[in-house]
Amino acid sequence: MVTIRLTNTKTRRKEDFQPIDPANVRMYVCGPTVYDRAHLGNARPVIVFDVLNRLLRHVYGPEHVTYVRNFTDVDDKINAEALRRQQAGAPGTLEDLIRQRTEETIAWYHADMDALGAERPAIKTDRSPEGLRMAEPRATEYIGQMVTMIAGLIASGHAYEASGHVLFRVRSYKGYGKLSGRSVDDMIAGARVEVAPFKEDPLDFVLWKPSSGEEPGWSSPWGKGRPGWHIECSAMAHELLGESFDIHGGGLDLQFPHHENEIAQSACAHPHGDFAHYWLHNEMLQVEGKKMSKSLGNFFTVRDLLNQGVPGEVIRFVFLMTHYRSPMDWTAEKARQAKTTLQQWHKLTHG
């Protein structure tokens, strides 16, 4: 069998990939927060892990690979966009507008990523003729699992309730910081942490927060509220992939704090599991040598490029021209080169 070698962020080494169970290779990749169109940078992890998924399916067989990528459909940015629409005169409750926005954005995301030739994630099942079903869980579908996980963390002393919030005790997990190579004591000055008077420690992060008024919320032992971002991925990964699975992927920007927090809460909630064995992170994207930013006027979405007539296969090829662990620079010249190369390949293969 072909040996796959992966650079594991967790160990900082290139390692031979050895799945927990070759008959059920499992990979989780953090998906988008669905409040707006996917920008070009959002497409990089999609393409990177689509390539890895295809390789795993080739080596182990399509029916032996489970690939999960979530949708974060409960988030303050989504709430803010729905509120903006309501204030602009859109009919319906805030909850209605949130649901409309997430449905609309997920449909956009599917259309844009399909145009880039990315296969949709799938999970093995005996309940469909093909033996596979789509594996794009939405956070709102797993609130019960999140509440259960949070309650367990409180019971074990790894989390506490304060002012209607539930927070994770970062210092209760001795391995915190290993993924990102940081020490807890060195993090506080440079970390992007929410300063709140009800925290025991500035690094403690939110597992559950209260909802008021028309804000989306679910009943819980701590009152009406909604989950923090980090607990969502931990709960969905556990429910669909188990206490231990093979690969967890995402953009380098998620390494800290999101992935660090995922590891901490998952390890404490399920101490007999290993969570993810291999961690992979793709580097960030630039445009013409500069960080993509609305203030610089170089911010654009995948749909912007498609509407300008740039074929999806050209966009995909530009991404693949740069190693996934190297910063990638999108330039008009690279797009021209990619188009020319693809045209030459097409002539060679089609005469």
mmCIF file of C-alpha atoms in Angstrom:
data_model
loop_
_atom_site.group_PDB
_atom_site.id
_atom_site.type_symbol
_atom_site.label_atom_id
_atom_site.label_comp_id
_atom_site.label_asym_id
_atom_site.label_seq_id
_atom_site.Cartn_x
_atom_site.Cartn_y
_atom_site.Cartn_z
ATOM 1 C CA MET A 1 0.000 0.000 0.000
ATOM 2 C CA VAL A 2 1.120 3.581 -0.709
ATOM 3 C CA THR A 3 2.655 5.318 2.331
ATOM 4 C CA ILE A 4 1.238 8.769 2.981
ATOM 5 C CA ARG A 5 3.470 11.174 4.897
ATOM 6 C CA LEU A 6 1.930 14.126 6.715
ATOM 7 C CA THR A 7 3.483 17.070 8.532
ATOM 8 C CA ASN A 8 1.868 16.877 11.950
ATOM 9 C CA THR A 9 1.528 20.268 13.637
ATOM 10 C CA LYS A 10 1.079 18.443 16.933
ATOM 11 C CA THR A 11 4.579 16.890 16.834
ATOM 12 C CA ARG A 12 6.202 19.320 14.374
ATOM 13 C CA ARG A 13 7.448 16.337 12.391
ATOM 14 C CA LYS A 14 6.711 14.704 9.071
ATOM 15 C CA GLU A 15 5.252 11.282 9.882
ATOM 16 C CA ASP A 16 4.029 8.178 8.102
ATOM 17 C CA PHE A 17 0.248 8.198 8.277
ATOM 18 C CA GLN A 18 -1.045 5.213 10.222
ATOM 19 C CA PRO A 19 -4.833 5.289 10.594
ATOM 20 C CA ILE A 20 -6.494 4.054 13.767
ATOM 21 C CA ASP A 21 -8.666 1.793 11.614
ATOM 22 C CA PRO A 22 -7.809 1.441 7.888
ATOM 23 C CA ALA A 23 -11.412 0.397 7.286
ATOM 24 C CA ASN A 24 -12.657 3.710 8.671
ATOM 25 C CA VAL A 25 -10.193 6.565 8.129
ATOM 26 C CA ARG A 26 -11.648 9.698 9.755
ATOM 27 C CA MET A 27 -10.937 13.374 9.082
ATOM 28 C CA TYR A 28 -12.522 16.544 10.495
ATOM 29 C CA VAL A 29 -11.964 19.985 8.955
ATOM 30 C CA CYS A 30 -13.290 23.237 10.377
ATOM 31 C CA GLY A 31 -15.805 24.737 7.976
ATOM 32 C CA PRO A 32 -17.148 28.260 7.464
ATOM 33 C CA THR A 33 -19.232 30.541 9.623
ATOM 34 C CA VAL A 34 -22.155 31.130 7.284
ATOM 35 C CA TYR A 35 -22.871 34.836 7.437
ATOM 36 C CA ASP A 36 -21.601 35.912 3.994
ATOM 37 C CA ARG A 37 -20.007 34.760 0.743
ATOM 38 C CA ALA A 38 -16.800 32.740 0.967
ATOM 39 C CA HIS A 39 -13.809 34.969 0.270
ATOM 40 C CA LEU A 40 -10.785 33.673 -1.594
ATOM 41 C CA GLY A 41 -8.926 32.771 1.591
ATOM 42 C CA ASN A 42 -11.822 30.559 2.710
ATOM 43 C CA ALA A 43 -11.297 28.434 -0.392
ATOM 44 C CA ARG A 44 -7.735 27.422 0.441
ATOM 45 C CA PRO A 45 -8.520 24.844 3.176
ATOM 46 C CA VAL A 46 -11.380 23.526 1.048
ATOM 47 C CA ILE A 47 -9.018 22.753 -1.836
ATOM 48 C CA VAL A 48 -6.137 21.559 0.378
ATOM 49 C CA PHE A 49 -8.251 19.034 2.264
ATOM 50 C CA ASP A 50 -10.197 18.064 -0.833
ATOM 51 C CA VAL A 51 -6.876 16.896 -2.294
ATOM 52 C CA LEU A 52 -6.073 14.970 0.893
ATOM 53 C CA ASN A 53 -9.557 13.445 0.961
ATOM 54 C CA ARG A 54 -9.161 12.277 -2.638
ATOM 55 C CA LEU A 55 -5.771 10.746 -1.794
ATOM 56 C CA LEU A 56 -7.168 8.931 1.240
ATOM 57 C CA ARG A 57 -10.104 7.634 -0.804
ATOM 58 C CA HIS A 58 -7.703 6.444 -3.510
ATOM 59 C CA VAL A 59 -5.460 4.606 -1.047
ATOM 60 C CA TYR A 60 -8.030 3.193 1.376
ATOM 61 C CA GLY A 61 -11.152 3.097 -0.828
ATOM 62 C CA PRO A 62 -14.021 5.626 -0.911
ATOM 63 C CA GLU A 63 -16.166 3.490 1.362
ATOM 64 C CA HIS A 64 -13.456 3.494 4.046
ATOM 65 C CA VAL A 65 -12.982 7.256 4.418
ATOM 66 C CA THR A 66 -15.139 9.540 6.544
ATOM 67 C CA TYR A 67 -14.674 13.250 5.906
ATOM 68 C CA VAL A 68 -16.590 15.742 8.067
ATOM 69 C CA ARG A 69 -16.624 19.526 7.578
ATOM 70 C CA ASN A 70 -19.016 21.603 9.658
ATOM 71 C CA PHE A 71 -21.084 24.719 9.175
ATOM 72 C CA THR A 72 -21.076 27.210 12.049
ATOM 73 C CA ASP A 73 -24.640 28.517 11.821
ATOM 74 C CA VAL A 74 -24.916 30.141 15.255
ATOM 75 C CA ASP A 75 -22.591 33.108 15.692
ATOM 76 C CA ASP A 76 -22.661 36.794 16.602
ATOM 77 C CA LYS A 77 -21.723 37.778 13.023
ATOM 78 C CA ILE A 78 -24.778 35.928 11.710
ATOM 79 C CA ASN A 79 -26.954 37.629 14.322
ATOM 80 C CA ALA A 80 -25.542 41.035 13.376
ATOM 81 C CA GLU A 81 -26.224 40.496 9.662
ATOM 82 C CA ALA A 82 -29.800 39.367 10.385
ATOM 83 C CA LEU A 83 -30.339 42.400 12.638
ATOM 84 C CA ARG A 84 -29.023 44.687 9.883
ATOM 85 C CA ARG A 85 -31.549 43.206 7.473
ATOM 86 C CA GLN A 86 -34.357 43.593 10.001
ATOM 87 C CA GLN A 87 -33.471 47.238 10.610
ATOM 88 C CA ALA A 88 -33.422 47.773 6.830
ATOM 89 C CA GLY A 89 -37.058 46.637 6.697
ATOM 90 C CA ALA A 90 -36.829 42.901 5.934
ATOM 91 C CA PRO A 91 -39.989 41.121 7.126
ATOM 92 C CA GLY A 92 -39.890 38.370 9.760
ATOM 93 C CA THR A 93 -38.524 37.815 13.220
ATOM 94 C CA LEU A 94 -34.810 37.910 13.907
ATOM 95 C CA GLU A 95 -34.876 34.111 14.177
ATOM 96 C CA ASP A 96 -36.538 33.891 10.740
ATOM 97 C CA LEU A 97 -33.942 36.210 9.226
ATOM 98 C CA ILE A 98 -31.066 34.263 10.797
ATOM 99 C CA ARG A 99 -32.391 31.030 9.301
ATOM 100 C CA GLN A 100 -32.872 32.676 5.899
ATOM 101 C CA ARG A 101 -29.323 34.035 5.969
ATOM 102 C CA THR A 102 -27.706 30.747 6.931
ATOM 103 C CA GLU A 103 -29.674 28.783 4.314
ATOM 104 C CA GLU A 104 -28.793 31.353 1.665
ATOM 105 C CA THR A 105 -25.117 31.400 2.607
ATOM 106 C CA ILE A 106 -24.797 27.603 2.711
ATOM 107 C CA ALA A 107 -26.315 27.429 -0.786
ATOM 108 C CA TRP A 108 -23.800 30.039 -1.997
ATOM 109 C CA TYR A 109 -20.949 28.116 -0.387
ATOM 110 C CA HIS A 110 -21.961 24.854 -2.042
ATOM 111 C CA ALA A 111 -22.249 26.512 -5.456
ATOM 112 C CA ASP A 112 -18.879 28.255 -5.152
ATOM 113 C CA MET A 113 -16.944 25.235 -3.827
ATOM 114 C CA ASP A 114 -18.597 22.948 -6.395
ATOM 115 C CA ALA A 115 -17.297 25.335 -9.073
ATOM 116 C CA LEU A 116 -13.770 24.774 -7.724
ATOM 117 C CA GLY A 117 -14.132 21.025 -8.197
ATOM 118 C CA ALA A 118 -14.211 20.234 -4.474
ATOM 119 C CA GLU A 119 -16.069 17.095 -3.486
ATOM 120 C CA ARG A 120 -18.519 17.502 -0.646
ATOM 121 C CA PRO A 121 -17.590 15.714 2.590
ATOM 122 C CA ALA A 122 -19.144 12.282 3.081
ATOM 123 C CA ILE A 123 -19.508 9.753 5.858
ATOM 124 C CA LYS A 124 -19.927 5.997 5.619
ATOM 125 C CA THR A 125 -23.424 4.688 6.304
ATOM 126 C CA ASP A 126 -25.473 1.580 5.623
ATOM 127 C CA ARG A 127 -28.623 3.623 5.139
ATOM 128 C CA SER A 128 -28.021 4.790 1.569
ATOM 129 C CA PRO A 129 -27.592 2.837 -1.686
ATOM 130 C CA GLU A 130 -24.145 4.346 -2.223
ATOM 131 C CA GLY A 131 -23.028 3.577 1.338
ATOM 132 C CA LEU A 132 -22.228 7.274 1.868
ATOM 133 C CA ARG A 133 -24.120 10.357 3.004
ATOM 134 C CA MET A 134 -23.158 14.002 3.158
ATOM 135 C CA ALA A 135 -21.229 14.984 6.288
ATOM 136 C CA GLU A 136 -21.653 18.721 6.727
ATOM 137 C CA PRO A 137 -23.109 19.032 10.227
ATOM 138 C CA ARG A 138 -24.626 22.313 11.314
ATOM 139 C CA ALA A 139 -23.866 23.508 14.824
ATOM 140 C CA THR A 140 -27.565 24.100 15.555
ATOM 141 C CA GLU A 141 -28.233 20.393 14.997
ATOM 142 C CA TYR A 142 -25.922 19.390 17.874
ATOM 143 C CA ILE A 143 -26.876 21.754 20.698
ATOM 144 C CA GLY A 144 -27.939 18.821 22.905
ATOM 145 C CA GLN A 145 -24.532 17.179 22.546
ATOM 146 C CA MET A 146 -22.834 20.490 23.391
ATOM 147 C CA VAL A 147 -24.935 20.941 26.535
ATOM 148 C CA THR A 148 -24.110 17.385 27.636
ATOM 149 C CA MET A 149 -20.391 17.933 27.035
ATOM 150 C CA ILE A 150 -20.405 21.240 28.946
ATOM 151 C CA ALA A 151 -22.256 19.679 31.883
ATOM 152 C CA GLY A 152 -19.638 16.932 32.023
ATOM 153 C CA LEU A 153 -16.811 19.485 32.064
ATOM 154 C CA ILE A 154 -18.458 21.301 34.984
ATOM 155 C CA ALA A 155 -18.926 18.036 36.880
ATOM 156 C CA SER A 156 -15.237 17.152 36.440
ATOM 157 C CA GLY A 157 -14.051 20.579 37.589
ATOM 158 C CA HIS A 158 -12.771 21.727 34.186
ATOM 159 C CA ALA A 159 -15.488 24.359 33.738
ATOM 160 C CA TYR A 160 -17.528 26.704 35.923
ATOM 161 C CA GLU A 161 -20.675 28.828 35.717
ATOM 162 C CA ALA A 162 -20.428 32.588 36.230
ATOM 163 C CA SER A 163 -22.965 35.333 35.496
ATOM 164 C CA GLY A 164 -24.999 33.120 33.159
ATOM 165 C CA HIS A 165 -21.874 32.029 31.291
ATOM 166 C CA VAL A 166 -20.020 28.742 31.448
ATOM 167 C CA LEU A 167 -16.249 28.996 31.067
ATOM 168 C CA PHE A 168 -13.464 26.460 30.612
ATOM 169 C CA ARG A 169 -10.646 26.506 33.174
ATOM 170 C CA VAL A 170 -7.628 26.657 30.901
ATOM 171 C CA ARG A 171 -5.132 25.957 33.676
ATOM 172 C CA SER A 172 -6.976 22.731 34.556
ATOM 173 C CA TYR A 173 -5.582 21.158 31.375
ATOM 174 C CA LYS A 174 -1.821 20.664 31.693
ATOM 175 C CA GLY A 175 -1.272 20.209 27.954
ATOM 176 C CA TYR A 176 -2.681 23.603 26.981
ATOM 177 C CA GLY A 177 -0.441 25.387 24.487
ATOM 178 C CA LYS A 178 1.386 22.366 23.077
ATOM 179 C CA LEU A 179 -0.255 22.537 19.645
ATOM 180 C CA SER A 180 0.660 26.179 19.107
ATOM 181 C CA GLY A 181 3.961 25.987 21.006
ATOM 182 C CA ARG A 182 2.969 28.540 23.640
ATOM 183 C CA SER A 183 3.193 28.498 27.417
ATOM 184 C CA VAL A 184 0.141 29.550 29.404
ATOM 185 C CA ASP A 185 2.105 32.175 31.329
ATOM 186 C CA ASP A 186 3.380 33.777 28.108
ATOM 187 C CA MET A 187 -0.009 33.844 26.413
ATOM 188 C CA ILE A 188 -1.885 36.457 28.404
ATOM 189 C CA ALA A 189 -0.112 39.574 27.088
ATOM 190 C CA GLY A 190 -0.443 38.681 23.403
ATOM 191 C CA ALA A 191 -3.599 36.574 23.377
ATOM 192 C CA ARG A 192 -6.851 37.806 21.925
ATOM 193 C CA VAL A 193 -8.928 37.060 25.012
ATOM 194 C CA GLU A 194 -12.142 38.609 26.211
ATOM 195 C CA VAL A 195 -11.581 40.497 29.452
ATOM 196 C CA ALA A 196 -14.581 39.951 31.692
ATOM 197 C CA PRO A 197 -14.979 40.450 35.442
ATOM 198 C CA PHE A 198 -16.623 37.036 35.884
ATOM 199 C CA LYS A 199 -13.588 35.093 34.623
ATOM 200 C CA GLU A 200 -11.367 33.301 37.121
ATOM 201 C CA ASP A 201 -8.463 33.654 34.686
ATOM 202 C CA PRO A 202 -8.110 35.914 31.620
ATOM 203 C CA LEU A 203 -7.403 32.877 29.402
ATOM 204 C CA ASP A 204 -10.572 31.007 30.372
ATOM 205 C CA PHE A 205 -12.878 30.791 27.358
ATOM 206 C CA VAL A 206 -16.631 30.660 26.923
ATOM 207 C CA LEU A 207 -18.444 27.355 26.496
ATOM 208 C CA TRP A 208 -21.955 28.793 26.886
ATOM 209 C CA LYS A 209 -23.267 32.359 26.942
ATOM 210 C CA PRO A 210 -26.694 33.839 27.688
ATOM 211 C CA SER A 211 -29.126 34.952 24.989
ATOM 212 C CA SER A 212 -31.564 37.783 25.499
ATOM 213 C CA GLY A 213 -34.468 39.274 23.589
ATOM 214 C CA GLU A 214 -34.736 37.926 20.071
ATOM 215 C CA GLU A 215 -31.233 36.462 20.040
ATOM 216 C CA PRO A 216 -31.203 32.761 19.152
ATOM 217 C CA GLY A 217 -31.055 30.620 22.244
ATOM 218 C CA TRP A 218 -31.697 27.168 23.627
ATOM 219 C CA SER A 219 -32.726 26.015 27.086
ATOM 220 C CA SER A 220 -29.937 24.671 29.274
ATOM 221 C CA PRO A 221 -29.158 24.119 32.961
ATOM 222 C CA TRP A 222 -27.610 27.621 32.881
ATOM 223 C CA GLY A 223 -30.604 29.364 31.316
ATOM 224 C CA LYS A 224 -31.475 30.326 27.770
ATOM 225 C CA GLY A 225 -28.301 30.725 25.779
ATOM 226 C CA ARG A 226 -26.094 29.556 22.967
ATOM 227 C CA PRO A 227 -22.758 27.736 22.685
ATOM 228 C CA GLY A 228 -19.327 29.250 22.354
ATOM 229 C CA TRP A 229 -17.555 28.654 19.055
ATOM 230 C CA HIS A 230 -14.955 26.152 20.259
ATOM 231 C CA ILE A 231 -17.337 23.674 21.899
ATOM 232 C CA GLU A 232 -19.261 23.318 18.638
ATOM 233 C CA CYS A 233 -16.472 21.544 16.759
ATOM 234 C CA SER A 234 -15.561 19.342 19.727
ATOM 235 C CA ALA A 235 -19.137 18.131 20.127
ATOM 236 C CA MET A 236 -19.704 17.516 16.416
ATOM 237 C CA ALA A 237 -16.379 15.734 15.959
ATOM 238 C CA HIS A 238 -17.080 13.475 18.935
ATOM 239 C CA GLU A 239 -20.594 12.658 17.799
ATOM 240 C CA LEU A 240 -19.589 11.812 14.212
ATOM 241 C CA LEU A 241 -16.025 10.517 14.578
ATOM 242 C CA GLY A 242 -15.701 9.305 18.170
ATOM 243 C CA GLU A 243 -13.301 10.055 21.043
ATOM 244 C CA SER A 244 -10.275 9.361 18.821
ATOM 245 C CA PHE A 245 -9.950 9.965 15.089
ATOM 246 C CA ASP A 246 -7.175 10.369 12.561
ATOM 247 C CA ILE A 247 -6.878 13.873 11.113
ATOM 248 C CA HIS A 248 -8.029 17.356 12.114
ATOM 249 C CA GLY A 249 -7.411 20.152 9.629
ATOM 250 C CA GLY A 250 -7.949 23.835 9.071
ATOM 251 C CA GLY A 251 -6.280 27.138 8.330
ATOM 252 C CA LEU A 252 -3.236 28.267 10.309
ATOM 253 C CA ASP A 253 -5.325 31.099 11.744
ATOM 254 C CA LEU A 254 -7.357 28.483 13.650
ATOM 255 C CA GLN A 255 -4.354 26.866 15.351
ATOM 256 C CA PHE A 256 -4.709 29.274 18.273
ATOM 257 C CA PRO A 257 -7.015 29.704 20.006
ATOM 258 C CA HIS A 258 -9.657 27.581 18.267
ATOM 259 C CA HIS A 259 -7.807 24.302 17.826
ATOM 260 C CA GLU A 260 -5.924 24.692 21.089
ATOM 261 C CA ASN A 261 -9.253 25.118 22.860
ATOM 262 C CA GLU A 262 -10.789 22.176 21.023
ATOM 263 C CA ILE A 263 -8.001 19.910 22.239
ATOM 264 C CA ALA A 264 -8.282 21.111 25.838
ATOM 265 C CA GLN A 265 -12.034 20.684 26.206
ATOM 266 C CA SER A 266 -12.135 17.408 24.252
ATOM 267 C CA ALA A 267 -9.251 15.873 26.212
ATOM 268 C CA CYS A 268 -10.908 16.827 29.494
ATOM 269 C CA ALA A 269 -14.389 15.712 28.435
ATOM 270 C CA HIS A 270 -13.143 12.377 27.069
ATOM 271 C CA PRO A 271 -9.932 11.539 28.948
ATOM 272 C CA HIS A 272 -9.809 8.006 27.541
ATOM 273 C CA GLY A 273 -9.676 9.262 23.944
ATOM 274 C CA ASP A 274 -6.885 10.916 21.981
ATOM 275 C CA PHE A 275 -9.033 13.333 19.939
ATOM 276 C CA ALA A 276 -7.086 13.877 16.666
ATOM 277 C CA HIS A 277 -3.811 12.029 16.027
ATOM 278 C CA TYR A 278 -2.621 14.243 13.149
ATOM 279 C CA TRP A 279 -3.106 18.007 12.911
ATOM 280 C CA LEU A 280 -2.675 19.741 9.545
ATOM 281 C CA HIS A 281 -2.774 23.482 8.920
ATOM 282 C CA ASN A 282 -2.639 25.358 5.644
ATOM 283 C CA GLU A 283 -0.875 28.716 5.436
ATOM 284 C CA MET A 284 -2.633 31.977 4.723
ATOM 285 C CA LEU A 285 -3.370 33.764 1.453
ATOM 286 C CA GLN A 286 -2.207 37.112 0.124
ATOM 287 C CA VAL A 287 -3.270 39.110 -2.928
ATOM 288 C CA GLU A 288 -0.531 40.652 -5.073
ATOM 289 C CA GLY A 289 1.895 40.424 -2.137
ATOM 290 C CA LYS A 290 -0.393 42.012 0.459
ATOM 291 C CA LYS A 291 -2.746 40.663 3.090
ATOM 292 C CA MET A 292 -6.280 40.556 1.712
ATOM 293 C CA SER A 293 -8.220 43.381 3.301
ATOM 294 C CA LYS A 294 -11.282 45.466 2.513
ATOM 295 C CA SER A 295 -9.378 48.578 3.581
ATOM 296 C CA LEU A 296 -6.723 47.875 0.923
ATOM 297 C CA GLY A 297 -9.336 47.285 -1.752
ATOM 298 C CA ASN A 298 -7.994 43.798 -2.555
ATOM 299 C CA PHE A 299 -10.715 41.785 -0.842
ATOM 300 C CA PHE A 300 -12.809 39.584 -3.100
ATOM 301 C CA THR A 301 -14.883 36.448 -2.967
ATOM 302 C CA VAL A 302 -14.729 33.254 -4.971
ATOM 303 C CA ARG A 303 -17.963 34.327 -6.648
ATOM 304 C CA ASP A 304 -16.378 37.653 -7.682
ATOM 305 C CA LEU A 305 -13.712 35.756 -9.637
ATOM 306 C CA LEU A 306 -16.210 33.341 -11.164
ATOM 307 C CA ASN A 307 -18.412 36.256 -12.249
ATOM 308 C CA GLN A 308 -15.353 37.912 -13.827
ATOM 309 C CA GLY A 309 -14.989 34.855 -16.034
ATOM 310 C CA VAL A 310 -12.152 33.125 -14.178
ATOM 311 C CA PRO A 311 -12.953 29.396 -14.466
ATOM 312 C CA GLY A 312 -13.163 27.383 -11.274
ATOM 313 C CA GLU A 313 -10.460 24.995 -12.489
ATOM 314 C CA VAL A 314 -8.104 27.950 -12.953
ATOM 315 C CA ILE A 315 -8.748 29.163 -9.406
ATOM 316 C CA ARG A 316 -8.129 25.648 -8.114
ATOM 317 C CA PHE A 317 -4.901 25.276 -10.103
ATOM 318 C CA VAL A 318 -3.529 28.588 -8.829
ATOM 319 C CA PHE A 319 -4.004 27.287 -5.279
ATOM 320 C CA LEU A 320 -2.271 24.022 -6.134
ATOM 321 C CA MET A 321 0.743 25.838 -7.592
ATOM 322 C CA THR A 322 1.855 26.667 -4.017
ATOM 323 C CA HIS A 323 2.611 24.118 -1.278
ATOM 324 C CA TYR A 324 -0.178 24.161 1.285
ATOM 325 C CA ARG A 325 2.182 25.001 4.169
ATOM 326 C CA SER A 326 3.639 28.000 2.343
ATOM 327 C CA PRO A 327 1.965 31.421 2.190
ATOM 328 C CA MET A 328 0.121 31.715 -1.098
ATOM 329 C CA ASP A 329 0.035 34.857 -3.192
ATOM 330 C CA TRP A 330 -2.896 35.232 -5.599
ATOM 331 C CA THR A 331 -1.835 37.318 -8.599
ATOM 332 C CA ALA A 332 -3.364 38.028 -11.970
ATOM 333 C CA GLU A 333 -0.164 36.710 -13.564
ATOM 334 C CA LYS A 334 -0.512 33.352 -11.777
ATOM 335 C CA ALA A 335 -4.107 33.111 -12.987
ATOM 336 C CA ARG A 336 -2.919 33.709 -16.566
ATOM 337 C CA GLN A 337 -0.193 31.076 -16.194
ATOM 338 C CA ALA A 338 -2.632 28.574 -14.750
ATOM 339 C CA LYS A 339 -5.093 29.126 -17.595
ATOM 340 C CA THR A 340 -2.359 28.698 -20.220
ATOM 341 C CA THR A 341 -1.071 25.495 -18.606
ATOM 342 C CA LEU A 342 -4.538 23.997 -18.349
ATOM 343 C CA GLN A 343 -5.226 24.820 -22.006
ATOM 344 C CA GLN A 344 -1.996 23.079 -23.011
ATOM 345 C CA TRP A 345 -2.892 20.010 -20.947
ATOM 346 C CA HIS A 346 -6.330 19.948 -22.521
ATOM 347 C CA LYS A 347 -4.795 19.942 -26.022
ATOM 348 C CA LEU A 348 -2.442 17.120 -25.093
ATOM 349 C CA THR A 349 -5.211 14.947 -23.685
ATOM 350 C CA HIS A 350 -7.934 15.777 -26.211
ATOM 351 C CA GLY A 351 -5.878 16.345 -29.355
#
